[in-house]
Coordinates of C-alpha atoms and ligand atoms in Angstrom, one line a residue:
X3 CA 1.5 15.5 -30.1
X4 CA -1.1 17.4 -28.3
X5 CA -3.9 15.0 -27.3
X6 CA -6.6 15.4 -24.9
X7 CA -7.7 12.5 -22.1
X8 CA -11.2 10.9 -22.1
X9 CA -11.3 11.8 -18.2
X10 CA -11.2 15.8 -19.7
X11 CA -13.2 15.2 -22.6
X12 CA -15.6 13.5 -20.1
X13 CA -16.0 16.2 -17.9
X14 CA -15.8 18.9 -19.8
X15 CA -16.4 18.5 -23.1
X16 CA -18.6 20.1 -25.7
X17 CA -20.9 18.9 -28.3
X18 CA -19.0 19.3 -31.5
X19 CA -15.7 20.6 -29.9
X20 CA -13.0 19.3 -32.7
X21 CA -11.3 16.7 -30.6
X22 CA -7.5 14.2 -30.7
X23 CA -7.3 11.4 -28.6
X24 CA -4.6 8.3 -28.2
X25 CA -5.4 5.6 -26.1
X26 CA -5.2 1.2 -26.6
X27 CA -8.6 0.0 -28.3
X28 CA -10.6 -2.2 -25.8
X29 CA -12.9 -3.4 -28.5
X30 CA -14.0 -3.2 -32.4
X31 CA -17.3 -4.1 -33.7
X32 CA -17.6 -4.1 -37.3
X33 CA -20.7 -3.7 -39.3
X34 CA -21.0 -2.6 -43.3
X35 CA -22.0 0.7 -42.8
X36 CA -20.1 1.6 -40.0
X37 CA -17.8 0.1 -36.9
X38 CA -16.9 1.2 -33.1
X39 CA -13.8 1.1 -31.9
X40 CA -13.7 2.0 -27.8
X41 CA -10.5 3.1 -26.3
X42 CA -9.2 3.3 -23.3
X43 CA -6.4 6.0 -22.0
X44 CA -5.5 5.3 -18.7
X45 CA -6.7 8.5 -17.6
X46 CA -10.0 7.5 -15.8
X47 CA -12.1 4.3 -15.5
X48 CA -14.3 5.4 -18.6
X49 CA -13.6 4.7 -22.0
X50 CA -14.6 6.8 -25.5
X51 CA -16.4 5.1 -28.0
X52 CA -15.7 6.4 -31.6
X53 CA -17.8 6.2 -34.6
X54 CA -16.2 5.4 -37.5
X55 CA -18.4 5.5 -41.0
X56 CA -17.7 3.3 -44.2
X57 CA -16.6 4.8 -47.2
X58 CA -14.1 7.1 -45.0
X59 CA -10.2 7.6 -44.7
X60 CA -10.6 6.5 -40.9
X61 CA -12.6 3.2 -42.1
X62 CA -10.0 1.6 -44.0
X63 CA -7.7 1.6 -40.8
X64 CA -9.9 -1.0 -39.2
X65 CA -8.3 -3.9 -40.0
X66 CA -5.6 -2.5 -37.8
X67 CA -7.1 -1.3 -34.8
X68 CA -6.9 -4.7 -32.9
X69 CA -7.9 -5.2 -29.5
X70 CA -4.9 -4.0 -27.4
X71 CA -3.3 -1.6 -30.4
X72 CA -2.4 1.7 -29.3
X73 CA -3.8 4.4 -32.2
X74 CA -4.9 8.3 -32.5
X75 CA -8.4 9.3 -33.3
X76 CA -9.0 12.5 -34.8
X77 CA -12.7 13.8 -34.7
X78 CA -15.8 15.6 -33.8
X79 CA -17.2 14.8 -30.1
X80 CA -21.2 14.2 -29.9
X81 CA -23.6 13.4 -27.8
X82 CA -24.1 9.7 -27.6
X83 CA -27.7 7.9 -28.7
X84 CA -26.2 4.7 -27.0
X85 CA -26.7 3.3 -23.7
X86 CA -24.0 3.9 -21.1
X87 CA -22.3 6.3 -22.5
X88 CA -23.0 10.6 -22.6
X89 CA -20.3 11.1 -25.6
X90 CA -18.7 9.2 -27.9
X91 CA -16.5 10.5 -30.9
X92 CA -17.3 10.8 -34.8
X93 CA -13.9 9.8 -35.9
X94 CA -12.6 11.0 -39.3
X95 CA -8.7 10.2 -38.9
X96 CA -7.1 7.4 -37.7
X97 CA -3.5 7.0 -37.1
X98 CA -2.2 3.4 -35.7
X99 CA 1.0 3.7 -33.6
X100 CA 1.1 0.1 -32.7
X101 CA -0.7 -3.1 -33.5
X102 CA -1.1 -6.0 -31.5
X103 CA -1.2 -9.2 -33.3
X104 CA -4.7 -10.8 -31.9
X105 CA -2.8 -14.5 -32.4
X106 CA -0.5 -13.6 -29.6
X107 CA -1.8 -10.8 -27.4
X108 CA -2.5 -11.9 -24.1
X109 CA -5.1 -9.4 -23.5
X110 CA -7.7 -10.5 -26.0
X111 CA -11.2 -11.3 -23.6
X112 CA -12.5 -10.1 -20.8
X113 CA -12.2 -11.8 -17.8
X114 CA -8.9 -12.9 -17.1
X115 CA -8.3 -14.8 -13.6
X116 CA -5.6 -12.3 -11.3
X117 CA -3.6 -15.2 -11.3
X118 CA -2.9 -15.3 -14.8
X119 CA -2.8 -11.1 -14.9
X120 CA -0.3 -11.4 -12.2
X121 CA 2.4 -13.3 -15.0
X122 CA 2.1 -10.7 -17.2
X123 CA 2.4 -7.9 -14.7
X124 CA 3.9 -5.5 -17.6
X125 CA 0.9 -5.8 -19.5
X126 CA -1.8 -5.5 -16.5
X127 CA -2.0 -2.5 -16.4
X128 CA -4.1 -1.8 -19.1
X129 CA -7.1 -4.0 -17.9
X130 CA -9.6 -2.5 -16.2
X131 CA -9.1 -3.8 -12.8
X132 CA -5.4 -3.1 -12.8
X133 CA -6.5 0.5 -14.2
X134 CA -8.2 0.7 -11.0
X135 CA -6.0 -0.6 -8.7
X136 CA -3.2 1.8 -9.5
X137 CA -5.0 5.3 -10.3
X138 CA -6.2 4.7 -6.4
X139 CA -3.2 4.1 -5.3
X140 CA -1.3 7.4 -6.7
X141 CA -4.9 9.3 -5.4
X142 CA -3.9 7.4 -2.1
X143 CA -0.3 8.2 -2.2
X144 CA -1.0 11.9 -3.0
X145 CA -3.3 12.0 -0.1
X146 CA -1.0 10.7 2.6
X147 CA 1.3 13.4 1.6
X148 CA -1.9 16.3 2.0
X149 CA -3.0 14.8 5.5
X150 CA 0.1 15.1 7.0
X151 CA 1.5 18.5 5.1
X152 CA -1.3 20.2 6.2
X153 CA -1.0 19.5 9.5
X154 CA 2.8 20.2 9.6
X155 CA 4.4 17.5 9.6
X156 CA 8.2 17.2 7.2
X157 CA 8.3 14.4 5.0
X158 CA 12.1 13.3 5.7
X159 CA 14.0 10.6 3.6
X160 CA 15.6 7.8 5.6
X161 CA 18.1 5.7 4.6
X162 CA 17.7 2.5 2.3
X163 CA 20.7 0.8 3.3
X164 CA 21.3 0.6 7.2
X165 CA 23.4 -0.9 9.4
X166 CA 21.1 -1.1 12.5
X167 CA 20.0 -4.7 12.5
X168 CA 18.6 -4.5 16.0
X169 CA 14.9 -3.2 14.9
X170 CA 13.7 -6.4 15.1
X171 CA 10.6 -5.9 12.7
X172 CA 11.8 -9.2 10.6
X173 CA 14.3 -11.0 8.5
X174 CA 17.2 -8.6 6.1
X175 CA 18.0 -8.9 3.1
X176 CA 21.8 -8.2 2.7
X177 CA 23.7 -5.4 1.2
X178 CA 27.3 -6.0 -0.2
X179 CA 29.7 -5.4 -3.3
X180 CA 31.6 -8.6 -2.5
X181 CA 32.0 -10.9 -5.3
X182 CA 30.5 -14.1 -3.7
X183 CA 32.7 -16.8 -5.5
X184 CA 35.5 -15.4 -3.2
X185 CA 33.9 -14.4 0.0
X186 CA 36.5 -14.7 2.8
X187 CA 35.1 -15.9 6.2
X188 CA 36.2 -14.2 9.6
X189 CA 36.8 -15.5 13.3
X190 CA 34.7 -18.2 13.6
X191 CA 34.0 -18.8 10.1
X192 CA 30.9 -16.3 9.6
X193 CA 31.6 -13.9 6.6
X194 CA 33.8 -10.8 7.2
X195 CA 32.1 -7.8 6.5
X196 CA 35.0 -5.7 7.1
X197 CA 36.1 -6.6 3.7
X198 CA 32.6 -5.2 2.4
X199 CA 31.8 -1.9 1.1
X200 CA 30.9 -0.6 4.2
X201 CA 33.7 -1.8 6.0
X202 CA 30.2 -3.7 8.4
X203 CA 27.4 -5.7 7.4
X204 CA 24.9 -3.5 5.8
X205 CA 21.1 -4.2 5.2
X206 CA 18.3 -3.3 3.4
X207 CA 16.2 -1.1 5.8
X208 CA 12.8 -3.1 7.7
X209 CA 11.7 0.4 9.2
X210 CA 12.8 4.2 8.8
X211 CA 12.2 4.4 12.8
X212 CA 14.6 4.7 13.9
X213 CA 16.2 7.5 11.7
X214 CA 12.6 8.8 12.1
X215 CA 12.9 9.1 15.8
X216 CA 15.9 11.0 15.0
X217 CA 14.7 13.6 12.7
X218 CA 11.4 14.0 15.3
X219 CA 13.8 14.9 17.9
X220 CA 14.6 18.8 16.0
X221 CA 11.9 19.0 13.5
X222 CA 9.0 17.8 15.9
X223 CA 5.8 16.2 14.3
X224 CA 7.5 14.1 11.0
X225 CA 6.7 11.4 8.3
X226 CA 8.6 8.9 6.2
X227 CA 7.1 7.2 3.0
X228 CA 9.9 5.1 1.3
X229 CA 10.6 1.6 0.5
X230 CA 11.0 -1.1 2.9
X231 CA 12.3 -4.6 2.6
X232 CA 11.6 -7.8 4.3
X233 CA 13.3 -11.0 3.4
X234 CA 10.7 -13.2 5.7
X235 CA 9.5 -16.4 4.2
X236 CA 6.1 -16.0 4.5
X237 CA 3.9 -16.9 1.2
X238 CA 0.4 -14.7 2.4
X239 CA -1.8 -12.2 0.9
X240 CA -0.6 -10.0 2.9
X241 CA 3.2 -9.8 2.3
X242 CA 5.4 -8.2 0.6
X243 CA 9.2 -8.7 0.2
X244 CA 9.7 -4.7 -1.1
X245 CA 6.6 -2.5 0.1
X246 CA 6.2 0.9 0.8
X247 CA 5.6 1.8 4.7
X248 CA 4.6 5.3 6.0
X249 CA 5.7 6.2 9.5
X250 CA 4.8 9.7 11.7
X251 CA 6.7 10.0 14.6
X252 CA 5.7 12.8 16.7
X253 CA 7.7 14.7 19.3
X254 CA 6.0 15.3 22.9
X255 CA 3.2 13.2 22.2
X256 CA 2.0 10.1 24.1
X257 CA -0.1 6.7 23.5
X258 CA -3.5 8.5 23.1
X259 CA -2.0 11.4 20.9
X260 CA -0.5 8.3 18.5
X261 CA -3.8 6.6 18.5
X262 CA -6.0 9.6 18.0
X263 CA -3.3 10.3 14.9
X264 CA -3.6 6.6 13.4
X265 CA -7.4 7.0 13.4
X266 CA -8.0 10.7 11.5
X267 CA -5.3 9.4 9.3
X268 CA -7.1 6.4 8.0
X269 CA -10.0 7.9 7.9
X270 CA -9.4 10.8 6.4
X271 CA -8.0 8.6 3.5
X272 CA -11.3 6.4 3.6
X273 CA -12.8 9.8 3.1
X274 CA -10.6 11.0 0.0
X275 CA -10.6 7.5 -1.7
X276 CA -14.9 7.4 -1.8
X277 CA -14.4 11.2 -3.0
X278 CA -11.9 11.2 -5.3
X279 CA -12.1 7.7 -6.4
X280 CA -15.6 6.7 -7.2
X281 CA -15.4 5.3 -10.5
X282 CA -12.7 2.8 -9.5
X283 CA -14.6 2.2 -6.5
X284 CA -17.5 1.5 -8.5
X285 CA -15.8 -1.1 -10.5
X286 CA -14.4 -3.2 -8.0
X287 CA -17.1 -3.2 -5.8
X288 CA -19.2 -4.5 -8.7
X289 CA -16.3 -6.1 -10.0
X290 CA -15.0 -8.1 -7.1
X291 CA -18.2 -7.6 -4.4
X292 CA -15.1 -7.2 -1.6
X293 CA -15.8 -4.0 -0.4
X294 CA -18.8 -1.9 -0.1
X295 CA -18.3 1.9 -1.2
X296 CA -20.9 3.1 1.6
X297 CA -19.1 0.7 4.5
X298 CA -16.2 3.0 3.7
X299 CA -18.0 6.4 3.8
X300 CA -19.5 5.1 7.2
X301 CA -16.1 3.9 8.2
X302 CA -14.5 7.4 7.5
X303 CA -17.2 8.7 10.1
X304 CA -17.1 5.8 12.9
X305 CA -15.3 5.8 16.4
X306 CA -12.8 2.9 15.7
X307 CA -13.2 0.8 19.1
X308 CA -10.5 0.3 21.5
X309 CA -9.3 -2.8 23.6
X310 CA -6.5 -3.8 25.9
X311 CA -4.5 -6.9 25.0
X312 CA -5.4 -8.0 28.1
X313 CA -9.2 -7.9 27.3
X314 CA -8.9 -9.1 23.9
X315 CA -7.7 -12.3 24.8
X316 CA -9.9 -12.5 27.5
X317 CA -13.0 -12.3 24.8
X318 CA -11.2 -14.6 22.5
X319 CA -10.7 -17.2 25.1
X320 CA -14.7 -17.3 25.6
X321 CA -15.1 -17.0 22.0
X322 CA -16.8 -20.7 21.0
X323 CA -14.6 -21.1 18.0
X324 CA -11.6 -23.4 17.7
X325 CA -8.6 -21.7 16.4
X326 CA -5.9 -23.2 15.2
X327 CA -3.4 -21.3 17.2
X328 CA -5.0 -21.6 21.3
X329 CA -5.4 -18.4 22.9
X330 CA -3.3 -17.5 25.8
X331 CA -1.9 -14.2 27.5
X332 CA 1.2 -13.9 26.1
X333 CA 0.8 -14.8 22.6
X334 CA 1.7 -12.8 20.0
X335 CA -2.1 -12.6 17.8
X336 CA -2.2 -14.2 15.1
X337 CA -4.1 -13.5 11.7
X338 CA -7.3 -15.8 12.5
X339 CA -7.8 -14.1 15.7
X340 CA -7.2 -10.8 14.6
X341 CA -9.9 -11.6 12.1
X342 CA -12.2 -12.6 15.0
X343 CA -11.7 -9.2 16.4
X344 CA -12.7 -7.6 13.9
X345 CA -15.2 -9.3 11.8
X346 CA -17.2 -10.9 14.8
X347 CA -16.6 -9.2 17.4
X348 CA -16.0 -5.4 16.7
X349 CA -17.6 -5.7 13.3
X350 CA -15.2 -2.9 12.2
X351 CA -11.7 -1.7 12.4
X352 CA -10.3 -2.0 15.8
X353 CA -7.4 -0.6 18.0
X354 CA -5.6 -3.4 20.1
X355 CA -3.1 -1.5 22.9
X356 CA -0.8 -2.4 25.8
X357 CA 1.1 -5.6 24.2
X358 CA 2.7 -7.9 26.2
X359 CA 6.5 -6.9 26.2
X360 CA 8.1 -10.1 25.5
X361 CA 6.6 -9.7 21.9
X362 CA 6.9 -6.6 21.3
X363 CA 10.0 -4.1 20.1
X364 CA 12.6 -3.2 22.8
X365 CA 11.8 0.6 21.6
X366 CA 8.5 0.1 23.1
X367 CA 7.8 2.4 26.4
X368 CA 7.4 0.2 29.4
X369 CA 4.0 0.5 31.2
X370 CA 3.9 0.6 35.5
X371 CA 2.7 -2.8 35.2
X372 CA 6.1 -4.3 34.0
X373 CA 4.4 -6.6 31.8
X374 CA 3.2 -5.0 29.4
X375 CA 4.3 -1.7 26.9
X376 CA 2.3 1.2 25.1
X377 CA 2.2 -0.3 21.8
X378 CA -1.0 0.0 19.8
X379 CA -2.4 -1.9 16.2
X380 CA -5.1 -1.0 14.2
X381 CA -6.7 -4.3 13.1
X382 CA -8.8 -3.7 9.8
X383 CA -11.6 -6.5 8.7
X384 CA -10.5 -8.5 6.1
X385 CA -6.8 -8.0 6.4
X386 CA -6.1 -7.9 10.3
X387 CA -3.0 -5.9 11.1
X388 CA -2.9 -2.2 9.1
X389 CA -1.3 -0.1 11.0
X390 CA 1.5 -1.1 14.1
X391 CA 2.5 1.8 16.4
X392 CA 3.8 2.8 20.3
X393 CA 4.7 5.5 22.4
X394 CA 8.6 5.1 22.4
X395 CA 10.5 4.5 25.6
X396 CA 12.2 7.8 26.6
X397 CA 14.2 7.1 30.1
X398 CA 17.7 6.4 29.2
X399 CA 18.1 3.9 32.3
X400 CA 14.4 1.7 31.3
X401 CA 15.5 1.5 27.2
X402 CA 19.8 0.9 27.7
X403 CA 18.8 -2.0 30.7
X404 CA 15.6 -4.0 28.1
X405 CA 18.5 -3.3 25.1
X406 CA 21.0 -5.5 27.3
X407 CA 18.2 -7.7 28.3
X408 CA 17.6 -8.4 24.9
X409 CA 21.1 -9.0 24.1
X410 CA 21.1 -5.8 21.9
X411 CA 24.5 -3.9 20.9
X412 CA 24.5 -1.3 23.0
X413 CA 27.5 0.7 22.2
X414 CA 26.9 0.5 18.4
X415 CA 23.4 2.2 19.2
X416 CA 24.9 5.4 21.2
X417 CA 22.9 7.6 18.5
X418 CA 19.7 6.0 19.5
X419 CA 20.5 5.9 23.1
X420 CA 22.1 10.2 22.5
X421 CA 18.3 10.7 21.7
X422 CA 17.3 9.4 25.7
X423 CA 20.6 11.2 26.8
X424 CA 20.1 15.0 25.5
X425 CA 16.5 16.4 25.3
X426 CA 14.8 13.1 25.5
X427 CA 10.7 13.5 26.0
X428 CA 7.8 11.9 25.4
X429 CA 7.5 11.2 21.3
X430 CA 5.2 8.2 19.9
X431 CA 4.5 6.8 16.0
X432 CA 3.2 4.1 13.9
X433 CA 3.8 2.6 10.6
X434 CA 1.4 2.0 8.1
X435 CA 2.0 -0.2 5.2
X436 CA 0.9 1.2 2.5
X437 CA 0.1 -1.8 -0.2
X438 CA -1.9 -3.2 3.0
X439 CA -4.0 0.3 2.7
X440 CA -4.2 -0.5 -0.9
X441 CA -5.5 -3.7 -0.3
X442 CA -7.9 -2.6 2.5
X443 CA -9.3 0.4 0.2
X444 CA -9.6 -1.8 -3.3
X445 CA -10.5 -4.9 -1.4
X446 CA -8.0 -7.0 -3.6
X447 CA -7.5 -10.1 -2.2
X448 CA -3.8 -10.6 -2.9
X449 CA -1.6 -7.8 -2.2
X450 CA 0.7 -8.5 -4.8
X451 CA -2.3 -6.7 -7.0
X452 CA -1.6 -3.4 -5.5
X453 CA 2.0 -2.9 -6.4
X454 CA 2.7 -2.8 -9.8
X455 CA 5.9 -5.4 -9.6
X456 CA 5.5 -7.5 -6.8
X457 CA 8.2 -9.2 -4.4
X458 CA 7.7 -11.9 -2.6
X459 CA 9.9 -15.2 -2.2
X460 CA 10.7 -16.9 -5.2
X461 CA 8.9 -13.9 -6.7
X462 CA 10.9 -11.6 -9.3
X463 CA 9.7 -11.3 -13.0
X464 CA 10.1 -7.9 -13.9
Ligands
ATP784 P1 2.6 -8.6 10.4 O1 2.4 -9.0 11.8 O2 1.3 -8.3 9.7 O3 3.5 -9.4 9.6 P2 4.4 -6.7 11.5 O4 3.9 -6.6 12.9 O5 5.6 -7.5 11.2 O6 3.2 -7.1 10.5 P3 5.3 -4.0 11.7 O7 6.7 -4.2 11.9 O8 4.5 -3.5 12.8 O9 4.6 -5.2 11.0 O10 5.2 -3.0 10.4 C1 4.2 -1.9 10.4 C2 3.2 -2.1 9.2 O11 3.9 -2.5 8.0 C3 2.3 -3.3 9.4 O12 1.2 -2.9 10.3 C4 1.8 -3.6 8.1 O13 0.8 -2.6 7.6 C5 3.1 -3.3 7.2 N1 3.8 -4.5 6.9 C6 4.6 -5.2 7.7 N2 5.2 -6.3 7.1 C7 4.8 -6.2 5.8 C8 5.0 -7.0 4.6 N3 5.9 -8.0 4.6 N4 4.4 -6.6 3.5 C9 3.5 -5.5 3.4 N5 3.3 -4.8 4.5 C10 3.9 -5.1 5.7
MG785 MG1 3.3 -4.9 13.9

């Protein structure tokens, strides 16, 4: 079935150009001498208006063509005498493919809370919002793959099921073929994985880091973009249970080479999203009022602003606000004063470095200070946290002594440790979620509307 899509048709069409399209009507208004029935096709943001005259084949199809049916429209393309609209089509064949029964679709009106969308995620997709939402994100996706290709980094694949359970970026899920009815329990009664699968306790991977860190140690500047898993109880916007994390690691780079990375990187896909995305952008910003297209165009063109920890909390500790959670060295930020950060203070994204080391990962390369370690986040109004990233500790002695300090098993990290042992050097990288990049971009709210099934706890319809 060769059809053509209303984003073509809209770019490049001609007047009179004999034209098929398929898409889900949006609308039908009836009148004697004539009706419009406006479909939509997924392809862009735009829909095509068709004209459909009495007395003809196409007419008596009508009754058919409910909101939310999917048909083909055969016809004539024209310039359009309406408002809003350059072309629309002179239909003279229409073919339904599917109806959908107006008693019982969902998707009837306009205007839908995201709450209610969210129930009927398999059918979301074909509202304009949710249009939106996920034409940006493969535009997004695509882009993260260009930034980095081009400047040669190697997308490598890491594993999805690990056994490291020392990366300490949150809760696991776990990963096992035992039938549960009969699981036997080991010394000390905890569950004995060496009857599992994999002979160990295996996990759904929090991080490709690790394996990252690997892979950056022969092929020098790489990237991971893969799912990630987090079995953490927390119930925010901002959380995911399964999202999709992008990490660079970069051989014989330091702190300000990681930083400098993390800041072309976002705004190179600020850049490409107010490009290549404008009638999305358009919608939501009308749509929602969330986001701003030309903050983001400036954005894409700002110095991001830089602060120690150590100054931070010194300007939140003079900030006359109360926050919930009191401000002391020490303390890991939390989302409210990250927020202050940003929205009050910085006005704009910010990057927060040299973490205490108590609440940081034992990966993390120790500064001279012996407090603190060369760990950097980008903080992003709105949704605090974006990006998380450090210069990675490279003296054997420094990383094998915090690993003990931290109670961490040693001996079953030798690979990690190999990487310190033989041609260790300076390497640094960050992780990006990817849904919160979404979320920052489309200025959705919840970031369960930027995935198209979203995880979370107690969370699994599809
Ligand atoms: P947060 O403090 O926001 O929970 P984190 O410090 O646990 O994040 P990292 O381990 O540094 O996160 O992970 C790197 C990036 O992955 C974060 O900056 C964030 O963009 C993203 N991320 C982390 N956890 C989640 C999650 N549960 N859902 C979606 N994205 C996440
Ligand atoms: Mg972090």
């Amino acid at each position: 079935m060769r059809r053509q899509k209303i984003s073509q048709l809209l770019s490049s069409g001609t007047a009179g150009q004999a034209i098929t399209i398929c898409g889900w009507v949006r609308s039908r208004r009836e009148s004697k001498n004539f009706a419009f029935v406006v479909l939509n096709d997924g392809s862009c943001q735009d829909t095509m208006q068709c004209v459909v005259d009495a007395g003809t084949a196409a007419f008596d199809m009508l009754a058919k063509c409910q909101t939310g049916a999917a048909i083909r429209v055969e016809g004539v393309l024209k310039e359009s005498q309406g408002k809003g609209q350059k072309w629309e089509v002179q239909a003279l064949a229409i073919e339904v493919f599917g109806e959908a029964d107006p008693e019982t679709y969902p998707l009837q009106k306009k205007g839908h809370t995201l709450e209610f969308l969210r129930d009927i995620a398999h059918l979301r997709p074909r509202t304009n919002t949710f249009g939106a939402v996920f034409r940006m994100r493969s535009a997004l996706a695509w882009h993260v793959h260009d930034f980095f290709q081009r400047r040669g980094f190697r997308w490598v694949h890491t594993p999805i099921i690990t056994s490291s359970d020392c990366e300490g970026a949150g809760e696991m899920f776990t990963v096992t073929s035992m039938d549960l009815a009969k699981v036997k329990a080991g010394p000390g009664g905890a569950v004995d994985f060496s009857q599992d699968f994999f002979k160990k306790h295996a996990h759904l991977t929090v991080s490709g880091q690790l394996e990252g860190e690997f892979m950056a140690m022969g092929l020098g500047d790489i990237y991971t973009f893969g799912p990630t898993f987090r079995a953490e109880n927390s119930n925010t916007t901002r959380h995911l249970s399964e999202f999709w994390m992008i990490e660079p690691e970069m051989a014989f780079a330091t702190l300000q080479d990681d930083m400098a990375l993390a800041e072309d990187f976002l705004k190179h896909l600020f850049a490409a999203a107010v490009r290549d995305c404008r009638p999305e952008l358009e919608f939501l910003e009308k749509q929602y009022q969330t986001i701003k297209i030309d903050d983001l165009a400036r954005l894409s063109e700002t110095k991001f602003a830089h602060v120690t920890y150590t100054d931070a909390v010194a300007e939140l500790k003079k900030a006359p606000v109360k926050f919930e959670f009191p401000v002391e060295w020490g303390i890991d930020l939390q989302s409210e004063h990250e927020r202050y950060l940003t929205d009050v203070i910085f006005k704009g994204p910010v990057i927060v470095t040299d973490y205490p080391k108590k609440i940081k990962a034992f990966y993390m390369k120790q500064n001279p200070d012996g407090k603190t370690v060369a760990a950097m986040d980008v903080l992003a109004p709105r949704i605090g946290e974006i990006i998380g990233g450090s210069q990675r500790e490279d003296r054997l002695d420094v990383l094998e002594a915090r690993m003990r300090e931290m109670n961490l098993p040693v001996e079953e990290m030798g690979w990690y440790l190999d990487l310190r042992r033989y041609g260790s050097c300076p390497h640094a990288g960050f992780g990006l979620g990817f849904e919160r990049l979404v979320q920052y971009v489309s200025g959705m709210g919840n970031i369960r509307d930027v995935i198209p099934c979203p995880r979370a706890p107690g969370l699994i319809s599809h």
